[in-house]
Structure formats: structure tokens, C-alpha cells
Short mmCIF file of C-alpha atoms and ligand atoms in Angstrom, two decimals:
data_model
loop_
_atom_site.label_atom_id
_atom_site.label_comp_id
_atom_site.label_asym_id
_atom_site.label_seq_id
_atom_site.Cartn_x
_atom_site.Cartn_y
_atom_site.Cartn_z
CA MET A 249 102.55 131.35 79.49
CA SER A 250 103.76 128.73 76.84
CA SER A 251 106.57 126.26 77.86
CA THR A 252 108.56 123.60 76.27
CA ILE A 253 107.64 120.28 77.77
CA GLY A 254 109.60 116.97 77.32
CA PHE A 255 106.83 114.13 77.71
CA ILE A 256 108.10 110.61 78.00
CA GLY A 257 105.64 107.63 78.01
CA LEU A 258 102.70 108.13 75.66
CA GLY A 259 100.40 105.09 76.68
CA HIS A 260 96.78 105.02 77.85
CA MET A 261 97.38 107.80 80.32
CA GLY A 262 100.46 109.65 78.98
CA GLY A 263 99.09 109.90 75.50
CA PRO A 264 95.93 111.99 76.51
CA MET A 265 97.83 113.96 79.28
CA ALA A 266 100.23 115.03 76.45
CA GLN A 267 97.09 116.09 74.14
CA ASN A 268 95.80 118.26 77.04
CA LEU A 269 99.20 120.10 77.28
CA LEU A 270 99.44 120.67 73.84
CA LYS A 271 95.55 122.15 73.88
CA ALA A 272 96.78 124.31 76.73
CA GLY A 273 99.33 125.99 74.23
CA HIS A 274 102.48 124.28 75.30
CA ARG A 275 105.31 123.10 72.97
CA LEU A 276 105.80 119.29 73.36
CA GLN A 277 108.85 117.08 72.53
CA VAL A 278 107.54 113.44 72.89
CA PHE A 279 109.14 110.14 73.14
CA ASP A 280 107.89 106.54 73.77
CA LEU A 281 109.22 103.11 72.88
CA VAL A 282 106.35 102.47 70.57
CA PRO A 283 106.71 104.64 67.43
CA GLU A 284 102.73 104.64 66.84
CA ALA A 285 102.28 106.37 70.26
CA ILE A 286 104.81 109.13 69.01
CA GLN A 287 102.87 109.55 65.86
CA SER A 288 99.35 110.18 67.16
CA LEU A 289 100.98 113.02 69.26
CA VAL A 290 102.94 114.39 66.30
CA GLN A 291 99.54 114.57 64.35
CA ALA A 292 98.14 116.75 67.09
CA GLY A 293 101.17 119.12 66.76
CA ALA A 294 104.07 117.76 69.09
CA ALA A 295 107.59 117.29 68.00
CA ALA A 296 108.90 113.70 67.77
CA ALA A 297 112.18 113.00 69.87
CA ALA A 298 114.44 110.20 69.04
CA SER A 299 115.02 109.39 72.54
CA ALA A 300 114.16 110.35 76.28
CA ALA A 301 117.22 112.61 76.47
CA GLU A 302 116.29 114.21 73.13
CA ALA A 303 112.53 114.76 74.51
CA ALA A 304 114.29 116.44 77.64
CA LYS A 305 116.66 118.65 75.80
CA GLY A 306 115.99 122.23 76.41
CA ALA A 307 112.65 121.48 78.05
CA ASP A 308 111.29 123.65 81.04
CA LEU A 309 109.55 120.78 82.32
CA VAL A 310 109.98 116.97 81.88
CA ILE A 311 107.03 114.65 82.39
CA THR A 312 107.30 110.83 82.60
CA MET A 313 104.30 108.30 82.67
CA LEU A 314 105.80 104.77 82.58
CA PRO A 315 104.39 101.27 83.74
CA ALA A 316 106.38 100.53 86.96
CA SER A 317 109.26 101.22 89.26
CA ARG A 318 111.75 99.29 86.99
CA HIS A 319 111.00 101.54 83.90
CA VAL A 320 111.27 104.67 86.04
CA GLU A 321 114.63 103.72 87.69
CA GLY A 322 115.93 102.36 84.46
CA LEU A 323 115.10 105.57 82.75
CA TYR A 324 116.28 108.03 85.24
CA LEU A 325 119.35 106.37 87.02
CA GLY A 326 122.73 105.31 85.96
CA SER A 327 125.58 107.08 84.10
CA GLU A 328 123.45 106.87 80.98
CA GLY A 329 120.26 107.76 82.75
CA LEU A 330 117.90 110.69 81.98
CA LEU A 331 119.01 112.63 85.13
CA ALA A 332 122.63 113.04 83.50
CA SER A 333 121.13 114.75 80.63
CA ILE A 334 118.55 117.20 82.32
CA ALA A 335 119.67 120.72 82.97
CA GLU A 336 120.07 121.78 86.57
CA GLY A 337 116.93 123.73 87.89
CA THR A 338 114.48 121.70 85.68
CA LEU A 339 111.17 120.64 87.24
CA VAL A 340 110.45 117.06 86.64
CA LEU A 341 107.02 115.49 87.12
CA GLU A 342 107.13 111.50 87.69
CA CYS A 343 103.51 110.63 87.25
CA SER A 344 103.72 106.76 86.93
CA THR A 345 102.50 104.74 90.00
CA ILE A 346 105.62 103.17 91.48
CA ALA A 347 107.01 101.97 94.81
CA PRO A 348 107.40 104.91 97.39
CA GLU A 349 111.05 103.74 97.79
CA SER A 350 111.81 103.94 94.17
CA ALA A 351 110.35 107.51 93.99
CA ARG A 352 112.54 108.59 97.06
CA LYS A 353 115.59 106.91 95.31
CA VAL A 354 115.16 108.78 92.03
CA SER A 355 114.14 111.99 93.78
CA ALA A 356 117.36 112.04 95.78
CA ALA A 357 119.57 111.39 92.75
CA ALA A 358 117.57 114.24 90.95
CA SER A 359 118.31 116.69 93.96
CA ARG A 360 121.91 115.80 93.98
CA ARG A 361 122.03 117.18 90.35
CA GLY A 362 119.90 120.24 91.29
CA ILE A 363 116.98 118.98 89.41
CA ARG A 364 113.57 119.66 91.17
CA MET A 365 111.56 116.36 91.03
CA LEU A 366 108.00 115.74 92.44
CA ASP A 367 106.27 112.32 92.46
CA ALA A 368 102.61 112.95 91.06
CA PRO A 369 100.77 109.83 90.59
CA VAL A 370 97.36 110.20 89.24
CA SER A 371 93.74 108.91 89.93
CA GLY A 372 90.80 109.11 87.65
CA GLY A 373 91.72 106.45 84.84
CA THR A 374 91.69 106.76 81.19
CA GLY A 375 88.49 108.78 81.09
CA GLY A 376 89.93 111.47 83.51
CA ALA A 377 93.10 111.60 81.41
CA VAL A 378 91.13 112.46 78.12
CA ALA A 379 88.72 114.82 80.01
CA GLY A 380 91.63 116.63 81.87
CA THR A 381 89.91 115.87 85.15
CA LEU A 382 92.65 113.75 86.84
CA THR A 383 93.51 113.94 90.44
CA PHE A 384 97.31 114.50 91.11
CA ILE A 385 98.68 113.29 94.35
CA VAL A 386 101.94 115.13 94.85
CA GLY A 387 104.89 114.21 96.94
CA GLY A 388 107.93 116.85 97.05
CA SER A 389 108.53 120.38 98.03
CA ALA A 390 105.60 122.76 98.29
CA ALA A 391 107.51 125.47 96.29
CA ASP A 392 108.24 122.95 93.43
CA LEU A 393 104.35 121.98 93.54
CA GLU A 394 103.62 125.59 93.14
CA SER A 395 105.69 125.74 89.96
CA ALA A 396 104.01 122.73 88.58
CA ARG A 397 100.45 123.80 89.54
CA PRO A 398 99.72 125.48 86.16
CA TYR A 399 100.82 122.43 84.14
CA LEU A 400 98.92 120.02 86.59
CA GLU A 401 95.78 122.18 85.99
CA ALA A 402 95.92 121.65 82.38
CA MET A 403 95.81 117.85 82.98
CA GLY A 404 93.70 117.64 86.27
CA LYS A 405 91.12 119.04 88.40
CA ASN A 406 92.03 118.15 91.92
CA ILE A 407 95.65 118.53 93.19
CA PHE A 408 96.76 117.35 96.53
CA HIS A 409 100.08 117.69 98.51
CA ALA A 410 100.47 114.46 100.30
CA GLY A 411 103.96 115.43 101.79
CA GLY A 412 107.60 115.04 101.06
CA ALA A 413 109.15 112.86 98.27
CA GLY A 414 107.40 109.61 97.91
CA ALA A 415 104.44 110.65 99.88
CA GLY A 416 102.34 110.97 96.74
CA GLN A 417 103.06 107.33 95.85
CA VAL A 418 102.09 106.19 99.41
CA ALA A 419 98.67 107.90 99.17
CA LYS A 420 98.09 106.64 95.78
CA ILE A 421 98.88 103.07 96.95
CA CYS A 422 96.56 103.21 99.74
CA ASN A 423 93.72 104.53 97.55
CA ASN A 424 94.38 101.65 94.96
CA MET A 425 94.44 99.23 97.68
CA LEU A 426 91.07 100.26 98.83
CA LEU A 427 89.73 100.37 95.17
CA GLY A 428 90.97 96.72 94.51
CA ILE A 429 89.17 95.64 97.62
CA LEU A 430 85.94 97.37 97.00
CA MET A 431 85.73 96.17 93.29
CA ALA A 432 86.04 92.66 94.59
CA GLY A 433 83.62 93.28 97.37
CA THR A 434 81.15 94.78 95.02
CA SER A 435 81.47 91.84 92.64
CA GLU A 436 80.96 89.32 95.43
CA ALA A 437 77.89 91.16 96.62
CA LEU A 438 76.19 91.32 93.21
CA ALA A 439 77.11 87.74 92.46
CA LEU A 440 75.43 86.72 95.70
CA GLY A 441 72.36 88.56 94.93
CA VAL A 442 72.01 87.23 91.42
CA ALA A 443 72.68 83.71 92.66
CA ASN A 444 69.65 84.21 94.95
CA GLY A 445 67.42 85.31 92.04
CA LEU A 446 68.10 89.13 92.00
CA ASP A 447 68.43 91.28 88.96
CA PRO A 448 71.81 92.87 88.98
CA LYS A 449 70.61 96.22 87.94
CA THR A 450 67.88 96.43 90.56
CA LEU A 451 70.45 95.33 93.35
CA SER A 452 73.11 97.88 92.08
CA ASP A 453 70.44 100.50 92.18
CA ILE A 454 69.49 99.43 95.78
CA ILE A 455 73.06 99.41 96.98
CA ALA A 456 73.88 102.72 95.24
CA LYS A 457 71.20 104.34 97.57
CA SER A 458 72.14 102.33 100.59
CA SER A 459 75.10 102.02 103.15
CA GLY A 460 77.09 99.59 100.88
CA ARG A 461 77.37 102.26 97.99
CA ASN A 462 80.74 102.98 96.69
CA TRP A 463 82.51 104.23 93.54
CA ALA A 464 81.90 100.97 91.78
CA THR A 465 78.27 101.04 92.33
CA GLU A 466 77.97 104.67 91.56
CA LEU A 467 80.38 104.95 88.55
CA TYR A 468 81.95 101.66 87.45
CA ASN A 469 79.58 98.96 87.81
CA PRO A 470 81.31 95.57 87.32
CA TRP A 471 78.25 93.76 86.07
CA PRO A 472 78.00 93.77 82.21
CA GLY A 473 75.04 95.95 80.94
CA VAL A 474 74.08 97.59 84.23
CA MET A 475 75.85 100.76 83.31
CA GLU A 476 76.56 102.21 79.97
CA ASN A 477 80.04 103.36 78.91
CA VAL A 478 81.88 101.58 81.53
CA PRO A 479 84.51 98.66 80.65
CA SER A 480 82.10 95.85 82.05
CA SER A 481 79.67 96.79 79.30
CA LYS A 482 82.46 96.63 76.63
CA ASP A 483 83.93 93.10 77.25
CA TYR A 484 86.00 94.81 79.85
CA ALA A 485 88.19 96.45 77.36
CA GLY A 486 89.99 99.73 78.12
CA GLY A 487 90.02 101.13 81.58
CA PHE A 488 92.41 100.09 84.31
CA GLY A 489 94.01 96.63 83.54
CA VAL A 490 94.07 93.70 86.07
CA ASP A 491 97.70 93.57 85.85
CA LEU A 492 98.06 97.29 86.78
CA MET A 493 95.77 96.65 89.69
CA LEU A 494 97.94 93.65 90.66
CA LYS A 495 101.14 95.82 90.50
CA ASP A 496 99.56 98.40 92.85
CA LEU A 497 98.35 95.71 95.28
CA GLY A 498 101.69 94.40 95.15
CA LEU A 499 103.20 97.88 96.00
CA ALA A 500 100.76 98.09 98.78
CA ALA A 501 102.00 94.58 100.24
CA GLU A 502 105.56 95.84 99.88
CA ALA A 503 104.67 99.12 101.71
CA SER A 504 102.83 97.22 104.40
CA MET A 505 105.86 94.97 105.11
CA HIS A 506 108.21 98.05 105.02
CA ALA A 507 106.25 99.72 107.75
CA ARG A 508 105.07 96.68 109.50
CA ALA A 509 101.53 97.52 108.93
CA THR A 510 98.67 94.94 108.72
CA THR A 511 96.70 94.65 105.50
CA PRO A 512 94.85 91.34 105.39
CA LEU A 513 92.24 92.46 102.99
CA GLY A 514 94.70 93.94 100.72
CA GLU A 515 96.65 90.85 100.81
CA LEU A 516 93.41 88.93 100.02
CA ALA A 517 92.59 91.12 97.20
CA ARG A 518 96.14 90.92 95.59
CA ASN A 519 95.68 87.07 95.54
CA LEU A 520 92.41 87.24 93.95
CA TYR A 521 93.65 89.63 91.16
CA ALA A 522 96.66 87.41 90.84
CA LEU A 523 94.39 84.30 90.29
CA HIS A 524 92.37 86.10 87.78
CA SER A 525 95.36 87.25 85.94
CA THR A 526 96.74 83.72 85.80
CA GLN A 527 93.47 82.66 84.20
CA GLY A 528 94.27 84.83 81.30
CA HIS A 529 92.57 88.03 82.22
CA GLY A 530 95.68 90.31 83.02
CA LYS A 531 94.89 92.65 80.16
CA LEU A 532 91.04 93.23 80.99
CA ASP A 533 89.72 95.94 83.00
CA PHE A 534 89.95 95.26 86.54
CA SER A 535 86.37 95.22 87.15
CA SER A 536 86.33 91.89 85.41
CA ILE A 537 87.32 90.60 88.81
CA LEU A 538 83.47 89.76 88.76
CA LYS A 539 84.37 86.71 86.43
CA LEU A 540 85.89 85.08 89.59
CA TYR A 541 82.52 85.22 91.19
CA HIS A 542 80.07 84.69 88.24
CA GLN A 543 80.29 82.88 84.91
CA PRO A 544 77.46 83.77 82.49
CA ARG A 545 75.45 80.79 81.53
P1 LIG B 145 100.76 101.97 79.33
O1 LIG B 145 101.39 100.66 79.40
O2 LIG B 145 99.53 102.26 78.54
O3 LIG B 145 101.80 103.31 78.84
C1 LIG B 145 103.11 103.15 79.32
C2 LIG B 145 103.98 103.58 78.12
O4 LIG B 145 105.38 103.74 78.61
C3 LIG B 145 103.93 102.71 76.99
O5 LIG B 145 103.55 103.28 75.90
C4 LIG B 145 105.64 102.33 76.88
O6 LIG B 145 105.81 102.09 75.51
C5 LIG B 145 105.98 103.47 77.50
N1 LIG B 145 107.48 103.14 77.89
C6 LIG B 145 107.88 102.24 78.79
N2 LIG B 145 109.21 102.33 78.97
C7 LIG B 145 109.63 103.48 78.45
C8 LIG B 145 110.87 104.12 78.29
N3 LIG B 145 111.99 103.75 78.89
N4 LIG B 145 111.00 105.09 77.47
C9 LIG B 145 109.73 105.66 76.78
N5 LIG B 145 108.64 104.96 77.01
C10 LIG B 145 108.50 103.84 77.68
O7 LIG B 145 100.42 102.39 80.83
P2 LIG B 145 99.30 103.47 81.13
O8 LIG B 145 97.91 102.96 81.47
O9 LIG B 145 99.49 104.73 80.71
O10 LIG B 145 99.74 103.69 82.81
C11 LIG B 145 101.06 104.47 83.24
C12 LIG B 145 101.13 104.66 84.63
O11 LIG B 145 99.95 105.28 85.28
C13 LIG B 145 101.23 103.26 85.42
O12 LIG B 145 102.21 103.41 86.45
C14 LIG B 145 99.86 103.06 86.01
O13 LIG B 145 99.92 102.09 87.12
C15 LIG B 145 99.56 104.38 86.13
N6 LIG B 145 98.03 104.68 86.10
C16 LIG B 145 97.17 104.04 85.26
C17 LIG B 145 95.79 104.34 85.19
C18 LIG B 145 94.86 103.70 84.10
O14 LIG B 145 93.80 103.65 84.22
N7 LIG B 145 95.38 103.21 83.09
C19 LIG B 145 95.24 105.12 86.19
C20 LIG B 145 96.05 105.71 87.06
C21 LIG B 145 97.42 105.43 87.22
#
């Protein structure tokens, strides 16, 4: 069944996600603040919209993929906000990674207008967005998730229902806090081995088959040249930026304070990525955290 989808936010993630919806046969009305981002979707068959409200007009489904909480609240809320121009009953998928509190606030405002909103942050990176193999971590009603499922399946492979509104964001933040910690830990272990005379590839192969193995040693090694086609082997270009990881670790810290939970390693990782960012590396892939531990001679 072909639907009309309003897609807003066509960056590293939103662009390829929108492309996959086009490939699945849907009609897309797209909007981004950056005109070039709109143009590459238009070349693939989408209709350009002049504003977010125009993208949402007449759409069966609205999807947003924006940087952070302030962009999402800024877009949806207020008398001029997008919620005021979306038709009652419309399904909205908010896929950005944002604070659970923000997701709940926007979702509550949507339900007051009879709009069905799900928080559906993703995992899987830009590679997963291009390949259509993202993991969607969904918060909201189970019935709305069933309505969204065919669209989610066009962009992703794994779909989880984490709980009510905001629960998708909580689960996503927990995952990314762990990811930030394990990437720093993996970098630390590799740098220790190399400082003691080991070859980084040999050590990585050993860890990948031993009890310290993890996603970084298996799929996303931070040491340049150990693995092909990962950001570390491309001068840390592309992938998931240090500043986005820093944002997620900040969200974890907020969630931790909110719930009076204890997250000492998450806090330490947040400080390491903040230091790394202030050293001018904010736009590099987050695996560049290795540079804190090792400077090539
Ligand atoms: P990005 O910065 O590449 O894209 C965001 C896009 O939103 C930009 O093109 C920007 O112009 C647009 N935008 C901002 N405000 C807008 C507005 N008011 N109206 C229309 N467009 C607007 O970011 P990204 O890498 O695509 O990430 C998007 C979200 O996905 C973030 O919340 C990020 O944390 C999350 N995420 C990213 C990755 C990754 O690997 N990049 C992985 C998982 C989740």
C-alpha cells in the first residue's frame, strides 16, 4: 500500500531513511533547513516542500529526524508549531534521539490534538540507515506501533516496543551510554597493548575472540587500519559524530539525575568525549576517542 509521507530532517540519517521509503513505493513530501538536502531527495523522486507544515500537509504519516530536543520541541510546539497544522488522527514518528522528558512533552501535546505520536529513535548508524537495517526502539501505544510497522520495516530490520511514551528514548540513551563507555574502554585497552609493544591488529583479533570482545572490536575498531570501511580507517570521517555522542551522554546524565540513578562510568565517558570535543574533534566519528589515548608518531 502506497502512502503519502511528510519527512522532515534529511541529514546523515534522515536522508537515507527517506530514500528507503521512496524505494518502498511511498510518495514523499520532504523538508530540511538545508536546500541541498532537499535536492538530493527530489532527484530520487520526492516532492520538495517549502516548510515543515507543507511537508506534513495531507500526509498519512509524518516523520522527523532532527539533531536534538530543542529542534524537536521548537518544530512541534507553540501556536506556530507543526502540531497545529497536522490533521487529527495522523500518525507521527519522531525518530531523533532526544530527552525522554521532551519526547513525553511533545507526545502529550500531540495526543491533546488527537495526533498519534510514537518516539522511535534508531540504532545502527549511517550504514544501517542506507542499508535499511536500522533498529527502531519505540515508545508509545502498541496499536500505533502496529500502524507504523510497515513503514518501520521499510527502513529497519529490528523493531522493539520499549513501553509508553518516552520509553524508546530511555532505552536508546542506555544503549548509547554503554556504547560511549565501551568505545573509550576499547581504545584504552588497544593503546595500552600498543604502548607495550603489541600490534593493534593482533591484539584486536585476540580480544575479538576473548572475554573482552564487544561491538567495537567486532565491527567498528577505533584503531586506524585494523578494519576496512570503518571511520577509523577514513580519518574518522562519517559515522556517528563525537558531538552527537556527547549529546547522548548528556541525556544519560540528565536521565540519571532525574531518576536518582548512579552512572559513574557514563559520567566519566561524558567528560572524556567533552575533552576530546574541546580539542577540536567534535565533528569526527566518536571512535576518534582513541586520540585521547594514542597520538601516532
Ligand atoms: P544531521 O545533523 O546530519 O541531520 C539533522 C538534519 O535536521 C539537518 O539536515 C538539519 O538541517 C535538519 N534540521 C534541523 N532543524 C530543522 C528544522 N526545524 N526543520 C527542518 N530540518 C531541520 O544529524 P543525523 O546524524 O541525521 O542525526 C539525526 C538524529 O539521529 C540525532 O538525534 C542523532 O542523535 C540520531 N542518530 C544519529 C546516528 C548517526 O550515526 N548519525 C545514529 C543513531 C541516531
